[in-house]
Amino acid sequence: MSDLTFLDWPFFDESHRQLALELEAWCRSELPEGHDEQDVDLECRTLVRSLGAGGWLRHCVPAAYGGAHEKLDVRSLALIRETLARHSGLADFAFAMQGLGSGTISLFGSEAQKNRYLPAVARGEKIAAFALTDPSSGSDVASMETHAEADSGGWRVNGAKTYVSNGGIADFYVLFARTGEAPGAKGISAFLVDADTPGLHVAARIRVIAPHPLATLHFTDMALPASTLIGEAGRGFAQALATLDVFRTTVGAAALGFARRALDEATRRAVSRRLGSGTLADNPVTQSKLAEMVLDVETSALLVYRAAWLRDVKDQRNSREAALAKLHATDSAQTVIDKAVQIFGGLGVTHGVPVESLYREIRALRIYEGASEVQKLVIARAHLAGYRG
């Protein structure tokens, strides 16, 4: 069992410690080892239902709509993602997308929108998705070209989104499109789009190194009623950033979970693998690698749960701290997992071995929800602002 002594840190309440222990037991009982990479759509749907039945998706929505907390609790979200990631990358993905895909509704939706979608998200009955990235703009969200024009009391949408997690299996999408109230970031709005809306087309399914349901979506004269607008027109960019502020810390938590699993696997391998008259763990080179891995894991945990604590307890915006947590946790997890593969030797690059799966799982986390380079900009600008006043 992975080291859980970090739960004694002052970042957590007793309820968080109980949550982590209960989820650990559930994962050991309910989650299969590995997953069927040939039918990730079916497996992801099954995981969403299972997570809903287990009550874990209640942490993705506020209490008024079937959730576990009055408002989204980042420490709970982070603990759940870390624990799920240690056991199953796809289970972490399924949980995370329920939160991210519905987060904008939780934060900015109308009562009618919240009542229609959030209880079903919490029960695992509706699969959510977050459609932000245009094929032409990538991380430069303010330059998106997908646009929505006012039309007959509603909106007409044309354009495309890509790398949409849950694309093709989602029941609804939170879609960001240019509505033109002002240039750049101030002219974007968010909309709720049911998957069966005429004019929405799944143009391509995207295969990536760690199989997850991803797709490119096309919108051709897609008509949306006025009631699908989330919050105010022209506020979509700010809404997207606010949603990411909540969930970006949890990306670091997922990376931390992957790193902890890699450290566990590497340690078990080191103490059991014979080398001369001793084991691999007796070798100073191996000990050095393990020490570096422990340092990276502990540092990431401190950054992740500090960022979550600041949001939950201090109730302050934590963009800088979330960026630090995501950047360090994802980059260092890549390094930790690489060291684990090296300790395993040839077995480490054998398909289906846990460290090989982790090696494929971790790479995307350094890109999605703000690439590492974007996080560095956030951190540097916050740092410089303190000097410039």
Short mmCIF file of C-alpha atoms in Angstrom, two decimals:
data_model
loop_
_atom_site.label_atom_id
_atom_site.label_comp_id
_atom_site.label_asym_id
_atom_site.label_seq_id
_atom_site.Cartn_x
_atom_site.Cartn_y
_atom_site.Cartn_z
CA MET A 1 0.00 0.00 0.00
CA SER A 2 1.25 3.47 -0.87
CA ASP A 3 2.49 5.79 1.89
CA LEU A 4 -0.51 7.73 3.24
CA THR A 5 1.23 9.56 6.08
CA PHE A 6 0.73 12.82 4.18
CA LEU A 7 -2.90 12.67 5.30
CA ASP A 8 -1.69 13.82 8.73
CA TRP A 9 -0.60 17.16 7.25
CA PRO A 10 -2.54 20.21 8.50
CA PHE A 11 -3.96 20.85 5.03
CA PHE A 12 -6.67 18.26 5.70
CA ASP A 13 -9.71 17.87 7.91
CA GLU A 14 -10.74 14.55 9.38
CA SER A 15 -13.37 14.24 6.64
CA HIS A 16 -10.61 14.32 4.01
CA ARG A 17 -8.66 11.59 5.78
CA GLN A 18 -11.76 9.42 5.95
CA LEU A 19 -12.51 10.12 2.28
CA ALA A 20 -9.03 9.01 1.21
CA LEU A 21 -9.18 5.79 3.23
CA GLU A 22 -12.70 4.89 2.05
CA LEU A 23 -11.79 5.53 -1.59
CA GLU A 24 -8.62 3.47 -1.23
CA ALA A 25 -10.69 0.53 -0.06
CA TRP A 26 -13.22 1.04 -2.86
CA CYS A 27 -10.49 1.15 -5.50
CA ARG A 28 -8.98 -2.10 -4.27
CA SER A 29 -12.39 -3.74 -4.35
CA GLU A 30 -13.99 -2.25 -7.45
CA LEU A 31 -11.33 -1.18 -9.95
CA PRO A 32 -9.80 -3.72 -12.29
CA GLU A 33 -6.03 -3.81 -12.75
CA GLY A 34 -5.35 -2.15 -16.12
CA HIS A 35 -8.06 -1.58 -18.70
CA ASP A 36 -9.24 -2.76 -22.09
CA GLU A 37 -7.54 -0.43 -24.56
CA GLN A 38 -9.64 -1.85 -27.39
CA ASP A 39 -12.93 -0.39 -26.14
CA VAL A 40 -12.19 2.62 -23.96
CA ASP A 41 -15.59 4.13 -24.76
CA LEU A 42 -17.44 1.28 -23.11
CA GLU A 43 -15.01 1.11 -20.23
CA CYS A 44 -15.22 4.86 -19.62
CA ARG A 45 -19.03 4.75 -19.59
CA THR A 46 -18.87 1.84 -17.15
CA LEU A 47 -16.43 3.71 -14.91
CA VAL A 48 -18.64 6.82 -14.82
CA ARG A 49 -21.61 4.71 -13.74
CA SER A 50 -19.50 2.92 -11.14
CA LEU A 51 -18.06 6.17 -9.76
CA GLY A 52 -21.58 7.57 -9.59
CA ALA A 53 -22.94 4.50 -7.80
CA GLY A 54 -20.04 4.66 -5.35
CA GLY A 55 -20.92 8.25 -4.48
CA TRP A 56 -17.57 9.68 -5.61
CA LEU A 57 -19.02 11.89 -8.34
CA ARG A 58 -20.95 13.78 -5.67
CA HIS A 59 -17.69 15.65 -5.08
CA CYS A 60 -17.92 17.09 -8.62
CA VAL A 61 -21.04 19.22 -7.97
CA PRO A 62 -22.35 21.47 -5.14
CA ALA A 63 -24.55 20.03 -2.40
CA ALA A 64 -27.69 21.81 -3.62
CA TYR A 65 -27.60 19.62 -6.73
CA GLY A 66 -26.72 16.27 -5.19
CA GLY A 67 -23.12 17.04 -4.26
CA ALA A 68 -21.05 16.27 -1.17
CA HIS A 69 -20.05 19.84 -0.24
CA GLU A 70 -21.75 23.23 -0.25
CA LYS A 71 -19.28 24.30 -2.94
CA LEU A 72 -16.58 22.44 -4.84
CA ASP A 73 -13.89 21.33 -2.38
CA VAL A 74 -10.53 21.24 -4.16
CA ARG A 75 -8.84 19.14 -1.46
CA SER A 76 -11.45 16.41 -1.90
CA LEU A 77 -11.16 16.58 -5.69
CA ALA A 78 -7.37 16.36 -5.45
CA LEU A 79 -7.40 13.44 -3.00
CA ILE A 80 -9.84 11.54 -5.18
CA ARG A 81 -7.80 12.14 -8.34
CA GLU A 82 -4.54 11.17 -6.66
CA THR A 83 -6.05 7.95 -5.32
CA LEU A 84 -7.79 6.99 -8.56
CA ALA A 85 -4.66 7.75 -10.60
CA ARG A 86 -2.59 5.39 -8.44
CA HIS A 87 -5.01 2.61 -9.32
CA SER A 88 -6.26 3.42 -12.82
CA GLY A 89 -5.47 6.23 -15.24
CA LEU A 90 -8.81 5.77 -17.00
CA ALA A 91 -10.76 5.92 -13.73
CA ASP A 92 -9.01 9.20 -12.93
CA PHE A 93 -9.89 10.48 -16.41
CA ALA A 94 -13.55 9.49 -16.01
CA PHE A 95 -13.82 11.28 -12.67
CA ALA A 96 -11.88 14.36 -13.76
CA MET A 97 -13.96 14.98 -16.86
CA GLN A 98 -17.20 14.81 -14.88
CA GLY A 99 -15.83 17.63 -12.74
CA LEU A 100 -14.24 19.74 -15.46
CA GLY A 101 -17.08 19.19 -17.92
CA SER A 102 -19.70 20.40 -15.45
CA GLY A 103 -17.55 22.88 -13.50
CA THR A 104 -18.58 25.93 -15.51
CA ILE A 105 -22.22 25.08 -14.84
CA SER A 106 -21.55 24.72 -11.11
CA LEU A 107 -19.79 28.09 -11.00
CA PHE A 108 -21.86 30.18 -13.45
CA GLY A 109 -24.94 28.29 -14.61
CA SER A 110 -28.53 29.34 -14.06
CA GLU A 111 -30.70 27.45 -11.59
CA ALA A 112 -32.47 25.76 -14.50
CA GLN A 113 -29.16 24.66 -16.02
CA LYS A 114 -27.81 23.40 -12.71
CA ASN A 115 -30.97 21.45 -11.93
CA ARG A 116 -31.09 19.90 -15.40
CA TYR A 117 -27.48 18.68 -15.58
CA LEU A 118 -25.68 18.54 -12.23
CA PRO A 119 -27.72 15.88 -10.38
CA ALA A 120 -27.30 13.54 -13.36
CA VAL A 121 -23.55 14.23 -13.40
CA ALA A 122 -23.32 13.34 -9.71
CA ARG A 123 -25.20 10.07 -10.26
CA GLY A 124 -23.09 9.12 -13.26
CA GLU A 125 -26.12 9.25 -15.54
CA LYS A 126 -24.83 12.02 -17.82
CA ILE A 127 -21.28 12.21 -19.15
CA ALA A 128 -19.86 15.73 -19.31
CA ALA A 129 -17.28 17.34 -21.61
CA PHE A 130 -15.41 20.66 -21.84
CA ALA A 131 -14.94 21.92 -25.42
CA LEU A 132 -12.44 24.78 -25.34
CA THR A 133 -9.58 24.17 -27.79
CA ASP A 134 -9.87 25.21 -31.44
CA PRO A 135 -7.74 23.32 -33.98
CA SER A 136 -6.18 26.61 -35.11
CA SER A 137 -5.41 28.21 -31.74
CA GLY A 138 -4.38 25.51 -29.25
CA SER A 139 -3.30 27.09 -25.95
CA ASP A 140 -4.03 30.57 -27.30
CA VAL A 141 -7.68 30.34 -26.32
CA ALA A 142 -8.32 34.06 -26.88
CA SER A 143 -7.67 33.53 -30.60
CA MET A 144 -10.39 30.90 -31.08
CA GLU A 145 -12.30 31.05 -34.35
CA THR A 146 -15.37 28.99 -33.47
CA HIS A 147 -18.13 31.58 -33.40
CA ALA A 148 -21.75 31.97 -32.33
CA GLU A 149 -23.94 34.62 -33.93
CA ALA A 150 -27.17 35.92 -32.45
CA ASP A 151 -30.02 34.47 -34.50
CA SER A 152 -33.81 34.48 -34.01
CA GLY A 153 -33.61 34.94 -30.26
CA GLY A 154 -30.90 32.31 -29.91
CA TRP A 155 -27.50 31.53 -31.41
CA ARG A 156 -26.08 29.86 -34.50
CA VAL A 157 -22.67 28.21 -34.10
CA ASN A 158 -20.04 27.36 -36.70
CA GLY A 159 -16.51 26.10 -36.18
CA ALA A 160 -14.62 23.20 -34.63
CA LYS A 161 -13.13 21.99 -31.35
CA THR A 162 -10.42 19.39 -30.97
CA TYR A 163 -8.86 17.18 -28.30
CA VAL A 164 -12.23 17.19 -26.55
CA SER A 165 -12.03 14.71 -23.68
CA ASN A 166 -15.13 12.48 -23.69
CA GLY A 167 -15.72 13.64 -27.25
CA GLY A 168 -18.00 11.11 -28.89
CA ILE A 169 -19.37 9.64 -25.65
CA ALA A 170 -20.47 12.76 -23.78
CA ASP A 171 -24.15 13.49 -23.23
CA PHE A 172 -23.47 17.24 -23.24
CA TYR A 173 -20.66 19.72 -23.89
CA VAL A 174 -19.78 23.05 -22.33
CA LEU A 175 -18.76 24.86 -25.50
CA PHE A 176 -16.80 28.12 -25.75
CA ALA A 177 -17.32 30.24 -28.85
CA ARG A 178 -16.61 33.77 -30.03
CA THR A 179 -19.68 36.01 -29.77
CA GLY A 180 -17.91 39.27 -30.62
CA GLU A 181 -18.75 41.62 -27.77
CA ALA A 182 -15.13 42.80 -27.89
CA PRO A 183 -11.86 41.69 -29.49
CA GLY A 184 -9.88 38.76 -28.12
CA ALA A 185 -10.67 37.25 -24.75
CA LYS A 186 -13.54 39.63 -23.97
CA GLY A 187 -15.64 38.43 -26.90
CA ILE A 188 -16.11 34.76 -25.93
CA SER A 189 -19.17 33.08 -24.39
CA ALA A 190 -19.98 29.65 -22.94
CA PHE A 191 -22.90 27.47 -24.01
CA LEU A 192 -24.51 24.20 -22.96
CA VAL A 193 -24.86 21.85 -25.92
CA ASP A 194 -26.58 18.47 -25.79
CA ALA A 195 -24.76 15.82 -27.79
CA ASP A 196 -27.75 15.18 -30.06
CA THR A 197 -28.11 18.82 -31.12
CA PRO A 198 -28.50 19.06 -34.94
CA GLY A 199 -25.39 20.59 -36.50
CA LEU A 200 -22.99 18.98 -34.02
CA HIS A 201 -20.88 16.32 -35.71
CA VAL A 202 -18.15 14.10 -34.29
CA ALA A 203 -15.69 14.63 -37.14
CA ALA A 204 -12.89 12.36 -35.93
CA ARG A 205 -11.92 10.21 -33.01
CA ILE A 206 -8.37 10.85 -31.83
CA ARG A 207 -6.04 8.03 -30.81
CA VAL A 208 -3.38 8.99 -28.29
CA ILE A 209 -0.57 7.05 -26.58
CA ALA A 210 -2.69 6.30 -23.50
CA PRO A 211 -6.10 5.46 -24.98
CA HIS A 212 -8.86 7.77 -23.76
CA PRO A 213 -12.06 8.91 -25.51
CA LEU A 214 -11.05 12.06 -27.42
CA ALA A 215 -12.56 13.66 -30.51
CA THR A 216 -12.67 16.57 -32.90
CA LEU A 217 -16.12 18.15 -33.14
CA HIS A 218 -17.51 20.22 -36.02
CA PHE A 219 -20.40 22.67 -35.70
CA THR A 220 -22.30 23.56 -38.87
CA ASP A 221 -25.11 26.10 -38.50
CA MET A 222 -25.87 24.60 -35.11
CA ALA A 223 -28.90 26.40 -33.65
CA LEU A 224 -28.95 26.94 -29.89
CA PRO A 225 -31.79 28.50 -27.87
CA ALA A 226 -31.02 31.55 -25.73
CA SER A 227 -31.37 29.36 -22.61
CA THR A 228 -28.13 27.53 -23.45
CA LEU A 229 -25.95 30.59 -22.76
CA ILE A 230 -24.07 30.13 -19.47
CA GLY A 231 -23.99 33.37 -17.48
CA GLU A 232 -23.42 36.58 -19.43
CA ALA A 233 -22.38 36.86 -23.07
CA GLY A 234 -18.75 37.88 -23.45
CA ARG A 235 -17.73 36.34 -20.12
CA GLY A 236 -16.77 32.92 -21.43
CA PHE A 237 -13.01 33.37 -21.26
CA ALA A 238 -13.17 34.45 -17.62
CA GLN A 239 -15.51 31.53 -16.90
CA ALA A 240 -13.09 29.08 -18.53
CA LEU A 241 -10.18 30.43 -16.49
CA ALA A 242 -12.18 30.26 -13.27
CA THR A 243 -13.12 26.66 -14.02
CA LEU A 244 -9.51 25.78 -14.76
CA ASP A 245 -8.40 27.51 -11.55
CA VAL A 246 -10.47 24.97 -9.63
CA PHE A 247 -9.41 21.89 -11.57
CA ARG A 248 -5.81 22.70 -12.53
CA THR A 249 -4.60 21.80 -9.04
CA THR A 250 -6.24 18.39 -9.44
CA VAL A 251 -4.20 17.71 -12.61
CA GLY A 252 -1.14 17.98 -10.37
CA ALA A 253 -2.84 15.58 -7.96
CA ALA A 254 -3.36 13.02 -10.72
CA ALA A 255 0.30 13.33 -11.72
CA LEU A 256 1.19 12.83 -8.06
CA GLY A 257 -0.87 9.64 -8.03
CA PHE A 258 0.95 8.33 -11.09
CA ALA A 259 4.31 9.19 -9.48
CA ARG A 260 3.42 7.47 -6.20
CA ARG A 261 2.43 4.32 -8.08
CA ALA A 262 5.71 4.42 -10.03
CA LEU A 263 7.68 4.81 -6.80
CA ASP A 264 5.79 1.90 -5.21
CA GLU A 265 6.38 -0.33 -8.23
CA ALA A 266 10.07 0.62 -8.48
CA THR A 267 10.63 0.02 -4.76
CA ARG A 268 9.03 -3.41 -4.85
CA ARG A 269 11.12 -4.26 -7.90
CA ALA A 270 14.32 -3.04 -6.24
CA VAL A 271 13.87 -5.05 -3.05
CA SER A 272 12.90 -8.25 -4.88
CA ARG A 273 15.22 -8.24 -7.90
CA ARG A 274 18.40 -10.22 -7.21
CA LEU A 275 21.69 -8.53 -8.08
CA GLY A 276 24.84 -10.46 -7.26
CA SER A 277 24.75 -11.51 -3.62
CA GLY A 278 22.07 -8.94 -2.74
CA THR A 279 19.21 -7.10 -4.37
CA LEU A 280 18.88 -4.12 -6.66
CA ALA A 281 17.95 -2.06 -3.61
CA ASP A 282 21.42 -2.60 -2.14
CA ASN A 283 22.99 -0.84 -5.12
CA PRO A 284 23.97 2.81 -4.40
CA VAL A 285 22.89 3.89 -7.88
CA THR A 286 19.41 2.48 -7.29
CA GLN A 287 19.27 4.08 -3.85
CA SER A 288 20.14 7.43 -5.41
CA LYS A 289 17.31 7.08 -7.93
CA LEU A 290 14.82 6.13 -5.22
CA ALA A 291 15.88 9.11 -3.08
CA GLU A 292 15.33 11.47 -6.01
CA MET A 293 11.92 9.93 -6.66
CA VAL A 294 10.89 10.32 -3.01
CA LEU A 295 11.97 13.97 -3.08
CA ASP A 296 9.94 14.69 -6.20
CA VAL A 297 6.84 12.97 -4.83
CA GLU A 298 6.99 14.77 -1.48
CA THR A 299 7.60 18.17 -3.08
CA SER A 300 4.71 17.70 -5.49
CA ALA A 301 2.38 16.69 -2.67
CA LEU A 302 3.23 19.83 -0.70
CA LEU A 303 2.60 22.07 -3.70
CA VAL A 304 -0.65 20.35 -4.70
CA TYR A 305 -2.26 20.35 -1.28
CA ARG A 306 -1.06 23.86 -0.44
CA ALA A 307 -2.79 25.12 -3.59
CA ALA A 308 -5.97 23.23 -2.71
CA TRP A 309 -5.90 24.46 0.91
CA LEU A 310 -5.51 28.08 -0.18
CA ARG A 311 -8.59 27.78 -2.37
CA ASP A 312 -10.74 25.95 0.18
CA VAL A 313 -9.69 27.46 3.51
CA LYS A 314 -8.35 30.90 2.65
CA ASP A 315 -10.98 31.30 -0.09
CA GLN A 316 -8.51 33.14 -2.30
CA ARG A 317 -7.70 32.85 -5.95
CA ASN A 318 -4.78 30.47 -6.31
CA SER A 319 -3.79 30.80 -9.98
CA ARG A 320 -0.09 31.10 -9.11
CA GLU A 321 -0.09 28.24 -6.62
CA ALA A 322 -2.16 26.00 -8.91
CA ALA A 323 0.28 26.71 -11.76
CA LEU A 324 3.23 25.84 -9.51
CA ALA A 325 1.52 22.62 -8.43
CA LYS A 326 0.60 21.52 -11.95
CA LEU A 327 3.97 22.42 -13.44
CA HIS A 328 6.09 20.71 -10.82
CA ALA A 329 3.87 17.69 -10.26
CA THR A 330 3.47 16.84 -13.95
CA ASP A 331 7.07 17.50 -14.95
CA SER A 332 8.52 15.65 -11.96
CA ALA A 333 6.10 12.73 -12.36
CA GLN A 334 7.47 12.27 -15.87
CA THR A 335 10.97 12.05 -14.34
CA VAL A 336 9.89 9.72 -11.51
CA ILE A 337 8.19 7.34 -13.93
CA ASP A 338 11.19 7.37 -16.26
CA LYS A 339 13.42 6.36 -13.34
CA ALA A 340 10.98 3.57 -12.48
CA VAL A 341 11.14 2.27 -16.04
CA GLN A 342 14.94 2.31 -15.83
CA ILE A 343 14.90 0.33 -12.59
CA PHE A 344 12.70 -2.28 -14.27
CA GLY A 345 15.05 -2.56 -17.24
CA GLY A 346 13.64 -4.35 -20.28
CA LEU A 347 10.53 -5.32 -18.37
CA GLY A 348 9.81 -1.61 -17.92
CA VAL A 349 9.11 -1.10 -21.62
CA THR A 350 7.00 -4.24 -21.95
CA HIS A 351 3.40 -3.44 -22.86
CA GLY A 352 0.98 -3.90 -19.97
CA VAL A 353 3.54 -3.67 -17.16
CA PRO A 354 2.33 -0.93 -14.77
CA VAL A 355 5.35 1.37 -15.21
CA GLU A 356 5.00 1.14 -19.00
CA SER A 357 1.34 2.16 -18.75
CA LEU A 358 2.26 5.00 -16.41
CA TYR A 359 4.91 6.17 -18.89
CA ARG A 360 2.20 6.60 -21.51
CA GLU A 361 -0.40 8.03 -19.13
CA ILE A 362 1.71 10.85 -17.70
CA ARG A 363 2.76 12.56 -20.91
CA ALA A 364 -0.53 14.25 -21.72
CA LEU A 365 -0.78 15.90 -18.29
CA ARG A 366 2.07 18.24 -19.21
CA ILE A 367 -0.07 19.54 -22.07
CA TYR A 368 -3.77 19.60 -21.21
CA GLU A 369 -5.45 22.27 -19.04
CA GLY A 370 -2.52 24.57 -19.75
CA ALA A 371 0.79 23.27 -21.06
CA SER A 372 3.90 23.50 -18.88
CA GLU A 373 5.03 26.52 -20.88
CA VAL A 374 1.74 28.30 -20.10
CA GLN A 375 2.17 27.55 -16.39
CA LYS A 376 5.62 29.14 -16.48
CA LEU A 377 4.09 32.32 -17.92
CA VAL A 378 1.46 32.39 -15.15
CA ILE A 379 4.12 31.92 -12.47
CA ALA A 380 6.55 34.47 -13.93
CA ARG A 381 3.87 37.14 -14.40
CA ALA A 382 2.65 36.71 -10.82
CA HIS A 383 6.22 36.88 -9.57
CA LEU A 384 7.02 40.01 -11.56
CA ALA A 385 3.78 41.71 -10.52
CA GLY A 386 4.98 41.57 -6.94
CA TYR A 387 8.10 43.54 -7.87
CA ARG A 388 6.41 46.03 -10.16
CA GLY A 389 3.64 46.81 -7.73
#
